[in-house]
């Protein structure tokens, strides 16, 4: 089996479960750290010619992370493309099962069982809290409706303010974000790399939690550690 992955979290899942199956991955596929495969460009601008030159048996993709025209071009050239949709934690487990089976996994991996167990009873605060969750600045963009990260937070007792917004990643003026007065502002380090010096200063007087974006947005082996890691980061939120 020869697999090209266009999704960082799926790259990690396949590499860990079916060693040797991956022949190509995106420039953003950073896990496992020692992954040695052909790089095929970004998630939004993959080099289709390079992908096809690898003669993959399967290309794994995601409806949010990858563009339909790129996937259509691969199909038109004869490549088999498996497109996932992951907007909730349970959906992540279903899609991971589907991808790993398609990639030739002989059995369900132990890490997937451990991840599902971790999310069966995740840690939660004594009371539910509200949050604003920026994912970009210049312009400011936040989590909106129907997102995987939003479902992750909801299962940890965090209700993000724009969960009912018409858009999935709306652009919202900073003044409006501040005026929402959430209990916490959740600042991940991807896709925009928020840090202690880049992000919290925009929300004076509000508690800010810096979180590992891999735990918030990736669906793969990191799911096993995500509940406790995110809960700890939320508890550590500072004004």
PDB file of C-alpha atoms in Angstrom:
ATOM      1  CA  UNK A   1       0.000   0.000   0.000  1.00  0.00           C
ATOM      2  CA  UNK A   2       1.296   3.448  -1.018  1.00  0.00           C
ATOM      3  CA  UNK A   3      -0.418   6.355   0.735  1.00  0.00           C
ATOM      4  CA  UNK A   4      -0.140  10.120   0.373  1.00  0.00           C
ATOM      5  CA  UNK A   5      -1.650  12.143   3.218  1.00  0.00           C
ATOM      6  CA  UNK A   6      -2.791  15.734   2.794  1.00  0.00           C
ATOM      7  CA  UNK A   7      -3.835  16.122   6.446  1.00  0.00           C
ATOM      8  CA  UNK A   8      -1.258  16.463   9.250  1.00  0.00           C
ATOM      9  CA  UNK A   9      -3.279  14.602  11.876  1.00  0.00           C
ATOM     10  CA  UNK A  10      -4.045  11.748   9.478  1.00  0.00           C
ATOM     11  CA  UNK A  11      -0.371  11.603   8.529  1.00  0.00           C
ATOM     12  CA  UNK A  12       0.523  10.995  12.162  1.00  0.00           C
ATOM     13  CA  UNK A  13      -2.215   8.382  12.537  1.00  0.00           C
ATOM     14  CA  UNK A  14      -1.188   6.433   9.425  1.00  0.00           C
ATOM     15  CA  UNK A  15       2.544   6.650  10.132  1.00  0.00           C
ATOM     16  CA  UNK A  16       2.084   5.296  13.637  1.00  0.00           C
ATOM     17  CA  UNK A  17      -0.343   2.552  12.676  1.00  0.00           C
ATOM     18  CA  UNK A  18       0.835   1.336   9.272  1.00  0.00           C
ATOM     19  CA  UNK A  19       4.624   1.890   9.194  1.00  0.00           C
ATOM     20  CA  UNK A  20       5.978   2.183   5.677  1.00  0.00           C
ATOM     21  CA  UNK A  21       2.642   2.898   4.015  1.00  0.00           C
ATOM     22  CA  UNK A  22       3.176   6.655   3.685  1.00  0.00           C
ATOM     23  CA  UNK A  23       5.154   7.790   0.637  1.00  0.00           C
ATOM     24  CA  UNK A  24       4.115  11.448   0.669  1.00  0.00           C
ATOM     25  CA  UNK A  25       2.824  14.116   3.060  1.00  0.00           C
ATOM     26  CA  UNK A  26       2.388  17.875   3.195  1.00  0.00           C
ATOM     27  CA  UNK A  27       4.964  20.401   4.349  1.00  0.00           C
ATOM     28  CA  UNK A  28       2.799  20.910   7.467  1.00  0.00           C
ATOM     29  CA  UNK A  29       2.899  17.254   8.510  1.00  0.00           C
ATOM     30  CA  UNK A  30       5.232  17.636  11.501  1.00  0.00           C
ATOM     31  CA  UNK A  31       4.455  14.377  13.334  1.00  0.00           C
ATOM     32  CA  UNK A  32       6.039  11.926  13.735  1.00  0.00           C
ATOM     33  CA  UNK A  33       9.120  14.128  14.000  1.00  0.00           C
ATOM     34  CA  UNK A  34      11.342  11.682  12.097  1.00  0.00           C
ATOM     35  CA  UNK A  35       8.906  11.149   9.214  1.00  0.00           C
ATOM     36  CA  UNK A  36      10.957  10.715   6.053  1.00  0.00           C
ATOM     37  CA  UNK A  37       8.667  10.910   3.018  1.00  0.00           C
ATOM     38  CA  UNK A  38       8.348  13.078  -0.083  1.00  0.00           C
ATOM     39  CA  UNK A  39       6.833  16.480   0.712  1.00  0.00           C
ATOM     40  CA  UNK A  40       4.036  17.462  -1.648  1.00  0.00           C
ATOM     41  CA  UNK A  41       3.346  21.106  -0.768  1.00  0.00           C
ATOM     42  CA  UNK A  42       0.766  22.592   1.556  1.00  0.00           C
ATOM     43  CA  UNK A  43      -2.697  21.447   2.528  1.00  0.00           C
ATOM     44  CA  UNK A  44      -4.254  24.248   0.479  1.00  0.00           C
ATOM     45  CA  UNK A  45      -1.792  24.132  -2.418  1.00  0.00           C
ATOM     46  CA  UNK A  46      -0.585  20.560  -2.894  1.00  0.00           C
ATOM     47  CA  UNK A  47       1.610  19.804  -5.897  1.00  0.00           C
ATOM     48  CA  UNK A  48      -0.659  17.397  -7.739  1.00  0.00           C
ATOM     49  CA  UNK A  49       2.014  16.401 -10.264  1.00  0.00           C
ATOM     50  CA  UNK A  50       4.354  15.400  -7.446  1.00  0.00           C
ATOM     51  CA  UNK A  51       1.595  13.424  -5.749  1.00  0.00           C
ATOM     52  CA  UNK A  52       0.785  11.543  -8.948  1.00  0.00           C
ATOM     53  CA  UNK A  53       4.462  10.823  -9.581  1.00  0.00           C
ATOM     54  CA  UNK A  54       4.476   8.816  -6.345  1.00  0.00           C
ATOM     55  CA  UNK A  55       1.877   6.444  -7.825  1.00  0.00           C
ATOM     56  CA  UNK A  56      -0.215   6.302  -4.645  1.00  0.00           C
ATOM     57  CA  UNK A  57      -2.796   3.602  -4.085  1.00  0.00           C
ATOM     58  CA  UNK A  58      -4.674   6.092  -1.917  1.00  0.00           C
ATOM     59  CA  UNK A  59      -4.654   9.819  -1.134  1.00  0.00           C
ATOM     60  CA  UNK A  60      -6.241  10.731   2.208  1.00  0.00           C
ATOM     61  CA  UNK A  61      -7.744  14.189   2.572  1.00  0.00           C
ATOM     62  CA  UNK A  62     -10.246  16.236   4.561  1.00  0.00           C
ATOM     63  CA  UNK A  63     -13.169  18.335   3.354  1.00  0.00           C
ATOM     64  CA  UNK A  64     -12.115  21.316   5.475  1.00  0.00           C
ATOM     65  CA  UNK A  65      -8.344  21.258   5.159  1.00  0.00           C
ATOM     66  CA  UNK A  66      -8.104  20.482   1.445  1.00  0.00           C
ATOM     67  CA  UNK A  67      -9.646  22.229  -1.554  1.00  0.00           C
ATOM     68  CA  UNK A  68     -12.144  20.400  -3.752  1.00  0.00           C
ATOM     69  CA  UNK A  69     -10.487  21.474  -7.067  1.00  0.00           C
ATOM     70  CA  UNK A  70      -7.193  19.870  -6.015  1.00  0.00           C
ATOM     71  CA  UNK A  71      -8.914  16.638  -5.030  1.00  0.00           C
ATOM     72  CA  UNK A  72     -10.944  16.648  -8.247  1.00  0.00           C
ATOM     73  CA  UNK A  73      -7.728  17.042 -10.248  1.00  0.00           C
ATOM     74  CA  UNK A  74      -6.218  14.017  -8.513  1.00  0.00           C
ATOM     75  CA  UNK A  75      -9.319  11.941  -9.207  1.00  0.00           C
ATOM     76  CA  UNK A  76      -9.368  13.050 -12.837  1.00  0.00           C
ATOM     77  CA  UNK A  77      -5.806  11.788 -13.176  1.00  0.00           C
ATOM     78  CA  UNK A  78      -6.824   8.386 -11.816  1.00  0.00           C
ATOM     79  CA  UNK A  79      -5.900   8.647  -8.142  1.00  0.00           C
ATOM     80  CA  UNK A  80      -8.182   7.205  -5.486  1.00  0.00           C
ATOM     81  CA  UNK A  81      -8.997   9.894  -2.924  1.00  0.00           C
ATOM     82  CA  UNK A  82     -10.579   9.257   0.470  1.00  0.00           C
ATOM     83  CA  UNK A  83     -12.082  12.448   1.906  1.00  0.00           C
ATOM     84  CA  UNK A  84     -12.850  12.638   5.611  1.00  0.00           C
ATOM     85  CA  UNK A  85     -15.278  14.891   7.471  1.00  0.00           C
ATOM     86  CA  UNK A  86     -14.461  15.520  11.123  1.00  0.00           C
ATOM     87  CA  UNK A  87     -16.544  18.032  13.052  1.00  0.00           C
ATOM     88  CA  UNK A  88     -17.047  16.185  16.342  1.00  0.00           C
ATOM     89  CA  UNK A  89     -14.948  13.932  18.565  1.00  0.00           C
ATOM     90  CA  UNK A  90     -17.097  10.814  17.881  1.00  0.00           C
ATOM     91  CA  UNK A  91     -16.844  11.533  14.163  1.00  0.00           C
ATOM     92  CA  UNK A  92     -13.059  11.639  14.508  1.00  0.00           C
ATOM     93  CA  UNK A  93     -13.012   8.077  15.846  1.00  0.00           C
ATOM     94  CA  UNK A  94     -15.281   6.840  13.049  1.00  0.00           C
ATOM     95  CA  UNK A  95     -13.204   8.496  10.347  1.00  0.00           C
ATOM     96  CA  UNK A  96      -9.901   7.342  11.822  1.00  0.00           C
ATOM     97  CA  UNK A  97     -11.187   3.770  11.749  1.00  0.00           C
ATOM     98  CA  UNK A  98     -12.177   4.218   8.116  1.00  0.00           C
ATOM     99  CA  UNK A  99      -8.851   5.758   7.064  1.00  0.00           C
ATOM    100  CA  UNK A 100      -6.673   3.236   8.860  1.00  0.00           C
ATOM    101  CA  UNK A 101      -8.636   0.308   7.464  1.00  0.00           C
ATOM    102  CA  UNK A 102      -8.341   1.747   3.952  1.00  0.00           C
ATOM    103  CA  UNK A 103      -4.579   2.147   4.486  1.00  0.00           C
ATOM    104  CA  UNK A 104      -4.176  -1.521   5.329  1.00  0.00           C
ATOM    105  CA  UNK A 105      -4.110  -1.529   9.136  1.00  0.00           C
ATOM    106  CA  UNK A 106      -4.359  -5.178  10.200  1.00  0.00           C
ATOM    107  CA  UNK A 107      -6.330  -4.291  13.342  1.00  0.00           C
ATOM    108  CA  UNK A 108      -7.574  -1.337  15.344  1.00  0.00           C
ATOM    109  CA  UNK A 109      -4.533   0.319  16.978  1.00  0.00           C
ATOM    110  CA  UNK A 110      -4.187   0.486  20.731  1.00  0.00           C
ATOM    111  CA  UNK A 111      -3.713   4.266  20.688  1.00  0.00           C
ATOM    112  CA  UNK A 112      -7.168   4.673  19.168  1.00  0.00           C
ATOM    113  CA  UNK A 113      -8.750   2.638  21.971  1.00  0.00           C
ATOM    114  CA  UNK A 114      -6.835   4.736  24.503  1.00  0.00           C
ATOM    115  CA  UNK A 115      -7.992   7.962  22.865  1.00  0.00           C
ATOM    116  CA  UNK A 116     -11.612   6.859  22.849  1.00  0.00           C
ATOM    117  CA  UNK A 117     -11.350   5.898  26.523  1.00  0.00           C
ATOM    118  CA  UNK A 118      -9.835   9.283  27.370  1.00  0.00           C
ATOM    119  CA  UNK A 119     -12.791  11.061  25.794  1.00  0.00           C
ATOM    120  CA  UNK A 120     -15.391   8.792  27.394  1.00  0.00           C
ATOM    121  CA  UNK A 121     -14.972  10.699  30.671  1.00  0.00           C
ATOM    122  CA  UNK A 122     -12.989  13.897  30.040  1.00  0.00           C
ATOM    123  CA  UNK A 123     -12.099  16.305  32.867  1.00  0.00           C
ATOM    124  CA  UNK A 124     -14.421  19.281  33.204  1.00  0.00           C
ATOM    125  CA  UNK A 125     -14.537  22.373  35.431  1.00  0.00           C
ATOM    126  CA  UNK A 126     -16.958  22.668  38.362  1.00  0.00           C
ATOM    127  CA  UNK A 127     -19.070  24.948  36.180  1.00  0.00           C
ATOM    128  CA  UNK A 128     -19.283  25.501  32.455  1.00  0.00           C
ATOM    129  CA  UNK A 129     -17.438  28.565  31.191  1.00  0.00           C
ATOM    130  CA  UNK A 130     -17.733  30.733  28.092  1.00  0.00           C
ATOM    131  CA  UNK A 131     -14.890  31.385  25.673  1.00  0.00           C
ATOM    132  CA  UNK A 132     -13.815  33.278  22.612  1.00  0.00           C
ATOM    133  CA  UNK A 133     -11.436  31.201  20.497  1.00  0.00           C
ATOM    134  CA  UNK A 134      -9.383  33.200  17.969  1.00  0.00           C
ATOM    135  CA  UNK A 135      -7.676  31.187  15.240  1.00  0.00           C
ATOM    136  CA  UNK A 136      -6.201  34.152  13.349  1.00  0.00           C
ATOM    137  CA  UNK A 137      -5.451  37.832  13.701  1.00  0.00           C
ATOM    138  CA  UNK A 138      -5.077  40.577  11.091  1.00  0.00           C
ATOM    139  CA  UNK A 139      -7.999  40.104  10.639  1.00  0.00           C
ATOM    140  CA  UNK A 140      -9.330  38.490  13.780  1.00  0.00           C
ATOM    141  CA  UNK A 141     -11.087  35.193  13.080  1.00  0.00           C
ATOM    142  CA  UNK A 142     -12.669  32.886  15.657  1.00  0.00           C
ATOM    143  CA  UNK A 143     -14.283  29.494  15.948  1.00  0.00           C
ATOM    144  CA  UNK A 144     -17.884  29.613  14.761  1.00  0.00           C
ATOM    145  CA  UNK A 145     -20.442  26.891  14.213  1.00  0.00           C
ATOM    146  CA  UNK A 146     -19.903  23.207  13.615  1.00  0.00           C
ATOM    147  CA  UNK A 147     -16.160  22.809  14.209  1.00  0.00           C
ATOM    148  CA  UNK A 148     -14.130  19.942  15.633  1.00  0.00           C
ATOM    149  CA  UNK A 149     -12.272  22.286  18.005  1.00  0.00           C
ATOM    150  CA  UNK A 150     -15.577  23.685  19.227  1.00  0.00           C
ATOM    151  CA  UNK A 151     -16.829  20.187  20.026  1.00  0.00           C
ATOM    152  CA  UNK A 152     -13.566  19.386  21.809  1.00  0.00           C
ATOM    153  CA  UNK A 153     -13.986  22.420  24.056  1.00  0.00           C
ATOM    154  CA  UNK A 154     -17.679  21.768  24.663  1.00  0.00           C
ATOM    155  CA  UNK A 155     -16.809  18.295  25.989  1.00  0.00           C
ATOM    156  CA  UNK A 156     -14.406  19.962  28.421  1.00  0.00           C
ATOM    157  CA  UNK A 157     -17.085  22.306  29.772  1.00  0.00           C
ATOM    158  CA  UNK A 158     -16.250  25.286  27.554  1.00  0.00           C
ATOM    159  CA  UNK A 159     -18.980  26.947  25.483  1.00  0.00           C
ATOM    160  CA  UNK A 160     -17.536  29.239  22.849  1.00  0.00           C
ATOM    161  CA  UNK A 161     -19.451  32.424  22.227  1.00  0.00           C
ATOM    162  CA  UNK A 162     -19.802  32.121  18.444  1.00  0.00           C
ATOM    163  CA  UNK A 163     -20.968  28.491  18.325  1.00  0.00           C
ATOM    164  CA  UNK A 164     -24.248  29.556  16.706  1.00  0.00           C
ATOM    165  CA  UNK A 165     -22.706  31.944  14.175  1.00  0.00           C
ATOM    166  CA  UNK A 166     -23.744  31.475  10.550  1.00  0.00           C
ATOM    167  CA  UNK A 167     -20.105  30.965   9.530  1.00  0.00           C
ATOM    168  CA  UNK A 168     -17.698  28.311  10.717  1.00  0.00           C
ATOM    169  CA  UNK A 169     -14.759  30.732  11.054  1.00  0.00           C
ATOM    170  CA  UNK A 170     -16.209  34.242  11.157  1.00  0.00           C
ATOM    171  CA  UNK A 171     -14.193  37.433  11.042  1.00  0.00           C
ATOM    172  CA  UNK A 172     -15.103  39.447  14.135  1.00  0.00           C
ATOM    173  CA  UNK A 173     -13.768  42.905  15.059  1.00  0.00           C
ATOM    174  CA  UNK A 174     -11.562  42.919  18.126  1.00  0.00           C
ATOM    175  CA  UNK A 175     -13.836  45.380  19.934  1.00  0.00           C
ATOM    176  CA  UNK A 176     -16.701  42.919  19.581  1.00  0.00           C
ATOM    177  CA  UNK A 177     -14.593  40.045  20.882  1.00  0.00           C
ATOM    178  CA  UNK A 178     -13.651  42.074  23.953  1.00  0.00           C
ATOM    179  CA  UNK A 179     -17.236  43.203  24.487  1.00  0.00           C
ATOM    180  CA  UNK A 180     -18.407  39.581  24.617  1.00  0.00           C
ATOM    181  CA  UNK A 181     -16.661  39.361  28.032  1.00  0.00           C
ATOM    182  CA  UNK A 182     -16.027  35.605  27.941  1.00  0.00           C
ATOM    183  CA  UNK A 183     -14.760  33.768  30.997  1.00  0.00           C
ATOM    184  CA  UNK A 184     -11.651  32.872  29.015  1.00  0.00           C
ATOM    185  CA  UNK A 185      -9.984  33.617  25.692  1.00  0.00           C
ATOM    186  CA  UNK A 186      -8.520  30.408  24.266  1.00  0.00           C
ATOM    187  CA  UNK A 187      -5.416  31.082  22.158  1.00  0.00           C
ATOM    188  CA  UNK A 188      -4.017  28.070  20.233  1.00  0.00           C
ATOM    189  CA  UNK A 189      -0.591  28.063  18.580  1.00  0.00           C
ATOM    190  CA  UNK A 190      -2.025  27.076  15.187  1.00  0.00           C
ATOM    191  CA  UNK A 191      -3.076  27.968  12.582  1.00  0.00           C
ATOM    192  CA  UNK A 192      -1.973  31.369  13.912  1.00  0.00           C
ATOM    193  CA  UNK A 193       0.867  30.998  16.390  1.00  0.00           C
ATOM    194  CA  UNK A 194      -0.429  32.848  19.445  1.00  0.00           C
ATOM    195  CA  UNK A 195       2.156  33.155  22.214  1.00  0.00           C
ATOM    196  CA  UNK A 196       2.443  34.819  25.616  1.00  0.00           C
ATOM    197  CA  UNK A 197       3.717  37.928  23.802  1.00  0.00           C
ATOM    198  CA  UNK A 198       1.361  37.816  20.827  1.00  0.00           C
ATOM    199  CA  UNK A 199      -2.333  37.562  21.650  1.00  0.00           C
ATOM    200  CA  UNK A 200      -3.086  38.077  25.353  1.00  0.00           C
ATOM    201  CA  UNK A 201      -2.225  41.786  25.163  1.00  0.00           C
ATOM    202  CA  UNK A 202      -5.263  42.261  22.889  1.00  0.00           C
ATOM    203  CA  UNK A 203      -7.621  41.171  25.685  1.00  0.00           C
ATOM    204  CA  UNK A 204      -6.802  43.277  28.757  1.00  0.00           C
ATOM    205  CA  UNK A 205      -8.705  42.216  31.850  1.00  0.00           C
ATOM    206  CA  UNK A 206      -9.704  38.856  30.367  1.00  0.00           C
ATOM    207  CA  UNK A 207      -8.274  35.477  31.329  1.00  0.00           C
ATOM    208  CA  UNK A 208      -6.283  33.969  28.453  1.00  0.00           C
ATOM    209  CA  UNK A 209      -5.370  30.303  28.032  1.00  0.00           C
ATOM    210  CA  UNK A 210      -2.517  29.436  25.676  1.00  0.00           C
ATOM    211  CA  UNK A 211      -3.149  25.945  24.328  1.00  0.00           C
ATOM    212  CA  UNK A 212      -1.325  23.508  22.080  1.00  0.00           C
ATOM    213  CA  UNK A 213      -3.159  23.636  18.752  1.00  0.00           C
ATOM    214  CA  UNK A 214      -2.334  20.001  18.098  1.00  0.00           C
ATOM    215  CA  UNK A 215      -4.434  18.982  21.104  1.00  0.00           C
ATOM    216  CA  UNK A 216      -7.263  21.298  20.090  1.00  0.00           C
ATOM    217  CA  UNK A 217      -7.514  20.644  16.348  1.00  0.00           C
ATOM    218  CA  UNK A 218      -5.730  17.386  15.470  1.00  0.00           C
ATOM    219  CA  UNK A 219      -7.564  14.054  15.344  1.00  0.00           C
ATOM    220  CA  UNK A 220      -5.022  11.280  15.684  1.00  0.00           C
ATOM    221  CA  UNK A 221      -2.763   9.844  18.392  1.00  0.00           C
ATOM    222  CA  UNK A 222      -2.751  13.212  20.192  1.00  0.00           C
ATOM    223  CA  UNK A 223      -6.426  12.656  21.066  1.00  0.00           C
ATOM    224  CA  UNK A 224      -5.346  10.381  23.915  1.00  0.00           C
ATOM    225  CA  UNK A 225      -3.550  13.175  25.773  1.00  0.00           C
ATOM    226  CA  UNK A 226      -5.726  16.059  24.616  1.00  0.00           C
ATOM    227  CA  UNK A 227      -8.412  16.067  27.354  1.00  0.00           C
ATOM    228  CA  UNK A 228      -5.999  16.400  30.259  1.00  0.00           C
ATOM    229  CA  UNK A 229      -3.567  18.685  28.434  1.00  0.00           C
ATOM    230  CA  UNK A 230      -6.301  21.106  27.411  1.00  0.00           C
ATOM    231  CA  UNK A 231      -7.965  20.996  30.816  1.00  0.00           C
ATOM    232  CA  UNK A 232      -4.642  21.871  32.447  1.00  0.00           C
ATOM    233  CA  UNK A 233      -4.090  24.779  30.053  1.00  0.00           C
ATOM    234  CA  UNK A 234      -7.573  26.103  30.741  1.00  0.00           C
ATOM    235  CA  UNK A 235      -6.984  25.938  34.510  1.00  0.00           C
ATOM    236  CA  UNK A 236      -3.757  27.874  34.034  1.00  0.00           C
ATOM    237  CA  UNK A 237      -5.492  30.756  32.210  1.00  0.00           C
ATOM    238  CA  UNK A 238      -4.156  34.135  33.307  1.00  0.00           C
ATOM    239  CA  UNK A 239      -5.409  37.696  33.122  1.00  0.00           C
TER     240      UNK A 239
END
